[in-house]
PDB file of C-alpha atoms in Angstrom:
ATOM      1  CA  MET A   1       3.150 -11.568 -21.924  1.00  0.00           C
ATOM      2  CA  ALA A   2       6.624 -12.213 -20.027  1.00  0.00           C
ATOM      3  CA  ASP A   3       9.227 -13.761 -21.456  1.00  0.00           C
ATOM      4  CA  GLU A   4      11.587 -16.421 -19.785  1.00  0.00           C
ATOM      5  CA  LYS A   5      14.237 -13.477 -18.722  1.00  0.00           C
ATOM      6  CA  GLU A   6      11.337 -11.340 -17.407  1.00  0.00           C
ATOM      7  CA  LEU A   7       9.796 -14.460 -15.600  1.00  0.00           C
ATOM      8  CA  LYS A   8      13.410 -15.302 -14.004  1.00  0.00           C
ATOM      9  CA  ALA A   9      14.161 -11.654 -12.875  1.00  0.00           C
ATOM     10  CA  ALA A  10      10.052 -11.683 -11.147  1.00  0.00           C
ATOM     11  CA  ARG A  11      10.639 -15.028  -9.399  1.00  0.00           C
ATOM     12  CA  ALA A  12      13.955 -13.769  -7.862  1.00  0.00           C
ATOM     13  CA  ALA A  13      12.211 -10.590  -6.784  1.00  0.00           C
ATOM     14  CA  PHE A  14       9.521 -12.878  -5.463  1.00  0.00           C
ATOM     15  CA  ARG A  15      11.920 -15.099  -3.772  1.00  0.00           C
ATOM     16  CA  THR A  16      13.969 -11.855  -2.111  1.00  0.00           C
ATOM     17  CA  MET A  17      10.364 -10.457  -0.852  1.00  0.00           C
ATOM     18  CA  CYS A  18       9.096 -13.750   0.972  1.00  0.00           C
ATOM     19  CA  GLU A  19      12.501 -13.862   2.542  1.00  0.00           C
ATOM     20  CA  MET A  20      12.541 -10.488   3.909  1.00  0.00           C
ATOM     21  CA  LEU A  21       9.319 -11.527   5.514  1.00  0.00           C
ATOM     22  CA  ASP A  22      10.383 -14.684   6.815  1.00  0.00           C
ATOM     23  CA  ASP A  23      13.498 -12.827   7.904  1.00  0.00           C
ATOM     24  CA  ARG A  24      11.328 -10.630  10.108  1.00  0.00           C
ATOM     25  CA  GLY A  25       9.234 -13.700  11.087  1.00  0.00           C
ATOM     26  CA  TRP A  26       5.929 -12.376   9.683  1.00  0.00           C
ATOM     27  CA  HIS A  27       3.286 -14.911   8.663  1.00  0.00           C
ATOM     28  CA  TYR A  28       1.605 -14.337   5.433  1.00  0.00           C
ATOM     29  CA  ASP A  29      -0.326 -16.092   2.472  1.00  0.00           C
ATOM     30  CA  ARG A  30       1.570 -16.828  -0.442  1.00  0.00           C
ATOM     31  CA  ASN A  31       0.775 -17.454  -4.040  1.00  0.00           C
ATOM     32  CA  ASP A  32       3.764 -18.267  -6.095  1.00  0.00           C
ATOM     33  CA  ASP A  33       1.800 -18.360  -9.667  1.00  0.00           C
ATOM     34  CA  GLU A  34       0.711 -14.882  -9.181  1.00  0.00           C
ATOM     35  CA  PHE A  35       3.782 -13.961  -6.979  1.00  0.00           C
ATOM     36  CA  THR A  36       2.063 -12.386  -4.720  1.00  0.00           C
ATOM     37  CA  VAL A  37       1.588 -11.992  -0.776  1.00  0.00           C
ATOM     38  CA  ARG A  38      -0.701 -11.034   1.690  1.00  0.00           C
ATOM     39  CA  PHE A  39      -1.074 -10.546   5.288  1.00  0.00           C
ATOM     40  CA  GLY A  40      -2.128  -8.086   7.995  1.00  0.00           C
ATOM     41  CA  VAL A  41      -0.600  -6.211  10.271  1.00  0.00           C
ATOM     42  CA  ARG A  42      -1.396  -4.282  13.350  1.00  0.00           C
ATOM     43  CA  GLY A  43      -0.886  -0.312  13.707  1.00  0.00           C
ATOM     44  CA  GLU A  44      -1.587   1.974  16.689  1.00  0.00           C
ATOM     45  CA  ASP A  45      -5.143   2.141  15.910  1.00  0.00           C
ATOM     46  CA  ILE A  46      -6.708   0.466  12.712  1.00  0.00           C
ATOM     47  CA  PRO A  47      -5.575  -3.119  11.443  1.00  0.00           C
ATOM     48  CA  MET A  48      -3.639  -2.748   8.159  1.00  0.00           C
ATOM     49  CA  ASN A  49      -4.335  -5.346   5.462  1.00  0.00           C
ATOM     50  CA  ILE A  50      -1.099  -5.448   3.055  1.00  0.00           C
ATOM     51  CA  THR A  51      -0.631  -7.256  -0.568  1.00  0.00           C
ATOM     52  CA  MET A  52       2.667  -7.350  -2.039  1.00  0.00           C
ATOM     53  CA  ASN A  53       3.197  -8.581  -5.336  1.00  0.00           C
ATOM     54  CA  VAL A  54       6.029  -8.593  -8.399  1.00  0.00           C
ATOM     55  CA  SER A  55       4.779  -8.346 -11.891  1.00  0.00           C
ATOM     56  CA  ALA A  56       7.119  -9.707 -14.905  1.00  0.00           C
ATOM     57  CA  ASP A  57       5.189  -7.914 -17.453  1.00  0.00           C
ATOM     58  CA  THR A  58       5.874  -4.331 -15.780  1.00  0.00           C
ATOM     59  CA  HIS A  59       9.233  -5.608 -14.100  1.00  0.00           C
ATOM     60  CA  MET A  60       7.453  -3.437 -10.524  1.00  0.00           C
ATOM     61  CA  ALA A  61       7.200  -4.602  -7.225  1.00  0.00           C
ATOM     62  CA  TYR A  62       3.772  -3.594  -5.930  1.00  0.00           C
ATOM     63  CA  LEU A  63       2.604  -2.666  -2.526  1.00  0.00           C
ATOM     64  CA  THR A  64      -1.073  -2.072  -1.656  1.00  0.00           C
ATOM     65  CA  SER A  65      -3.411  -1.292   1.363  1.00  0.00           C
ATOM     66  CA  HIS A  66      -6.848  -1.364   1.111  1.00  0.00           C
ATOM     67  CA  LEU A  67      -8.442   0.840   4.043  1.00  0.00           C
ATOM     68  CA  PRO A  68     -10.955  -1.334   5.558  1.00  0.00           C
ATOM     69  CA  PHE A  69     -13.527   0.921   5.475  1.00  0.00           C
ATOM     70  CA  ASP A  70     -15.719   3.052   2.763  1.00  0.00           C
ATOM     71  CA  VAL A  71     -16.146   6.577   2.809  1.00  0.00           C
ATOM     72  CA  PRO A  72     -20.016   7.452   2.939  1.00  0.00           C
ATOM     73  CA  GLU A  73     -21.328   9.569   0.167  1.00  0.00           C
ATOM     74  CA  ILE A  74     -21.665  12.522   2.124  1.00  0.00           C
ATOM     75  CA  SER A  75     -17.981  12.655   3.134  1.00  0.00           C
ATOM     76  CA  ARG A  76     -16.416  11.865  -0.194  1.00  0.00           C
ATOM     77  CA  ASP A  77     -15.654  15.488  -0.649  1.00  0.00           C
ATOM     78  CA  ALA A  78     -13.974  15.972   2.479  1.00  0.00           C
ATOM     79  CA  ILE A  79     -11.872  12.888   1.662  1.00  0.00           C
ATOM     80  CA  VAL A  80     -10.855  14.015  -1.668  1.00  0.00           C
ATOM     81  CA  MET A  81      -9.331  16.882   0.271  1.00  0.00           C
ATOM     82  CA  ALA A  82      -7.949  14.672   3.026  1.00  0.00           C
ATOM     83  CA  VAL A  83      -6.399  12.502   0.778  1.00  0.00           C
ATOM     84  CA  CYS A  84      -4.790  15.185  -1.586  1.00  0.00           C
ATOM     85  CA  ARG A  85      -3.409  16.789   1.546  1.00  0.00           C
ATOM     86  CA  ALA A  86      -2.050  13.433   2.726  1.00  0.00           C
ATOM     87  CA  ASN A  87      -0.253  12.676  -0.515  1.00  0.00           C
ATOM     88  CA  ASN A  88       1.042  16.378  -0.426  1.00  0.00           C
ATOM     89  CA  GLY A  89       3.213  15.295   2.533  1.00  0.00           C
ATOM     90  CA  ILE A  90       4.128  11.870   1.708  1.00  0.00           C
ATOM     91  CA  VAL A  91       7.617  11.527   0.312  1.00  0.00           C
ATOM     92  CA  ASP A  92       7.081   7.831  -1.524  1.00  0.00           C
ATOM     93  CA  GLY A  93       3.646   6.265  -2.289  1.00  0.00           C
ATOM     94  CA  CYS A  94       0.420   7.730  -2.470  1.00  0.00           C
ATOM     95  CA  PHE A  95      -3.183   7.063  -1.424  1.00  0.00           C
ATOM     96  CA  ASP A  96      -5.689   6.612  -3.955  1.00  0.00           C
ATOM     97  CA  PHE A  97      -9.308   7.624  -3.711  1.00  0.00           C
ATOM     98  CA  ASN A  98     -12.424   5.953  -5.669  1.00  0.00           C
ATOM     99  CA  TYR A  99     -15.190   8.846  -5.386  1.00  0.00           C
ATOM    100  CA  ASP A 100     -17.625   6.511  -7.046  1.00  0.00           C
ATOM    101  CA  ASP A 101     -17.396   3.659  -4.721  1.00  0.00           C
ATOM    102  CA  GLY A 102     -15.803   5.612  -1.615  1.00  0.00           C
ATOM    103  CA  HIS A 103     -12.925   3.162  -1.488  1.00  0.00           C
ATOM    104  CA  ILE A 104      -9.329   3.897  -0.508  1.00  0.00           C
ATOM    105  CA  LEU A 105      -5.867   2.541  -0.625  1.00  0.00           C
ATOM    106  CA  PHE A 106      -2.429   3.078  -0.258  1.00  0.00           C
ATOM    107  CA  ARG A 107       0.284   2.241  -2.989  1.00  0.00           C
ATOM    108  CA  LEU A 108       3.665   2.108  -3.258  1.00  0.00           C
ATOM    109  CA  SER A 109       5.695   0.471  -6.026  1.00  0.00           C
ATOM    110  CA  SER A 110       9.436  -0.055  -7.447  1.00  0.00           C
ATOM    111  CA  CYS A 111      11.041  -0.976 -10.719  1.00  0.00           C
ATOM    112  CA  PHE A 112      13.511  -3.809 -11.011  1.00  0.00           C
ATOM    113  CA  LEU A 113      13.887  -3.842 -14.444  1.00  0.00           C
ATOM    114  CA  ASP A 114      17.409  -4.641 -15.400  1.00  0.00           C
ATOM    115  CA  SER A 115      18.021  -4.497 -11.509  1.00  0.00           C
ATOM    116  CA  LEU A 116      17.791  -6.992  -8.083  1.00  0.00           C
ATOM    117  CA  MET A 117      15.231  -5.955  -6.025  1.00  0.00           C
ATOM    118  CA  SER A 118      17.106  -6.479  -1.933  1.00  0.00           C
ATOM    119  CA  LYS A 119      15.782  -7.159   1.369  1.00  0.00           C
ATOM    120  CA  ALA A 120      16.719  -3.691   1.941  1.00  0.00           C
ATOM    121  CA  MET A 121      14.233  -2.245  -0.646  1.00  0.00           C
ATOM    122  CA  PHE A 122      11.469  -4.733   0.024  1.00  0.00           C
ATOM    123  CA  GLU A 123      11.803  -3.711   3.668  1.00  0.00           C
ATOM    124  CA  TYR A 124      11.711  -0.027   2.974  1.00  0.00           C
ATOM    125  CA  MET A 125       8.273  -0.585   0.842  1.00  0.00           C
ATOM    126  CA  LEU A 126       6.934  -2.576   3.970  1.00  0.00           C
ATOM    127  CA  LEU A 127       7.962  -0.146   6.340  1.00  0.00           C
ATOM    128  CA  VAL A 128       7.268   3.063   4.774  1.00  0.00           C
ATOM    129  CA  SER A 129       3.819   1.672   3.630  1.00  0.00           C
ATOM    130  CA  CYS A 130       2.930   0.756   7.205  1.00  0.00           C
ATOM    131  CA  ASN A 131       4.121   3.726   9.092  1.00  0.00           C
ATOM    132  CA  THR A 132       2.089   6.061   6.410  1.00  0.00           C
ATOM    133  CA  VAL A 133      -1.064   3.977   6.709  1.00  0.00           C
ATOM    134  CA  ASP A 134      -0.728   4.001  10.101  1.00  0.00           C
ATOM    135  CA  ALA A 135      -0.148   7.865  10.197  1.00  0.00           C
ATOM    136  CA  TYR A 136      -3.350   8.684   8.111  1.00  0.00           C
ATOM    137  CA  ASN A 137      -5.662   5.875   8.503  1.00  0.00           C
ATOM    138  CA  ASP A 138      -7.142   7.149  11.931  1.00  0.00           C
ATOM    139  CA  LYS A 139      -6.833  10.513  10.443  1.00  0.00           C
ATOM    140  CA  PHE A 140      -9.337   9.678   7.306  1.00  0.00           C
ATOM    141  CA  MET A 141     -11.751   8.152   9.528  1.00  0.00           C
ATOM    142  CA  HIS A 142     -11.799  10.961  11.843  1.00  0.00           C
ATOM    143  CA  VAL A 143     -12.676  13.400   8.797  1.00  0.00           C
ATOM    144  CA  ILE A 144     -15.965  10.724   8.218  1.00  0.00           C
ATOM    145  CA  LYS A 145     -17.166  10.805  11.665  1.00  0.00           C
ATOM    146  CA  SER A 146     -16.703  14.166  12.676  1.00  0.00           C
ATOM    147  CA  GLY A 147     -18.514  15.604   9.144  1.00  0.00           C
ATOM    148  CA  MET A 148     -15.359  17.973   8.932  1.00  0.00           C
ATOM    149  CA  SER A 149     -16.118  20.484   6.258  1.00  0.00           C
ATOM    150  CA  CYS A 150     -13.131  21.007   3.428  1.00  0.00           C
ATOM    151  CA  ASP A 151     -11.890  23.935   4.952  1.00  0.00           C
ATOM    152  CA  LYS A 152     -11.506  22.155   8.116  1.00  0.00           C
ATOM    153  CA  VAL A 153      -9.681  18.866   6.960  1.00  0.00           C
ATOM    154  CA  ALA A 154      -7.603  21.651   5.134  1.00  0.00           C
ATOM    155  CA  GLU A 155      -6.473  22.692   8.384  1.00  0.00           C
ATOM    156  CA  TYR A 156      -6.256  19.108  10.108  1.00  0.00           C
ATOM    157  CA  ILE A 157      -4.518  17.634   7.506  1.00  0.00           C
ATOM    158  CA  SER A 158      -1.171  19.833   6.401  1.00  0.00           C
TER     159      SER A 158
END
């Protein structure tokens, strides 16, 4: 359980995160008790759902984006290859794939232990995540719809 100093730091980081979104004119659902915001973003193709939150216990700010489709069992081996290939080329953040339920999400985190999170850092987290998800979500969908083999996926996502 977080102590008062940790809660104060988390509140400050959460306030800064919300100010960054407000400065950009973005609309979001805010939960002050959980230090969480949720909103949607329209990319070039597939809409993105974003959750950003701050944890007083871990001293971390998190951004996650759950892709709005699940991978059918027949395509899961190919998506394993696709996610591995995508992650190999990503500088910050990563895709996680749950083989059991077929769910893919993107996550990026940043630690604020004994430091202050700036609007610029939250903006970086947001923009890098949106660009990365937008760059790969349609590729993952194409792998699923095309029935691509693992070998073809390795060529397709480099």
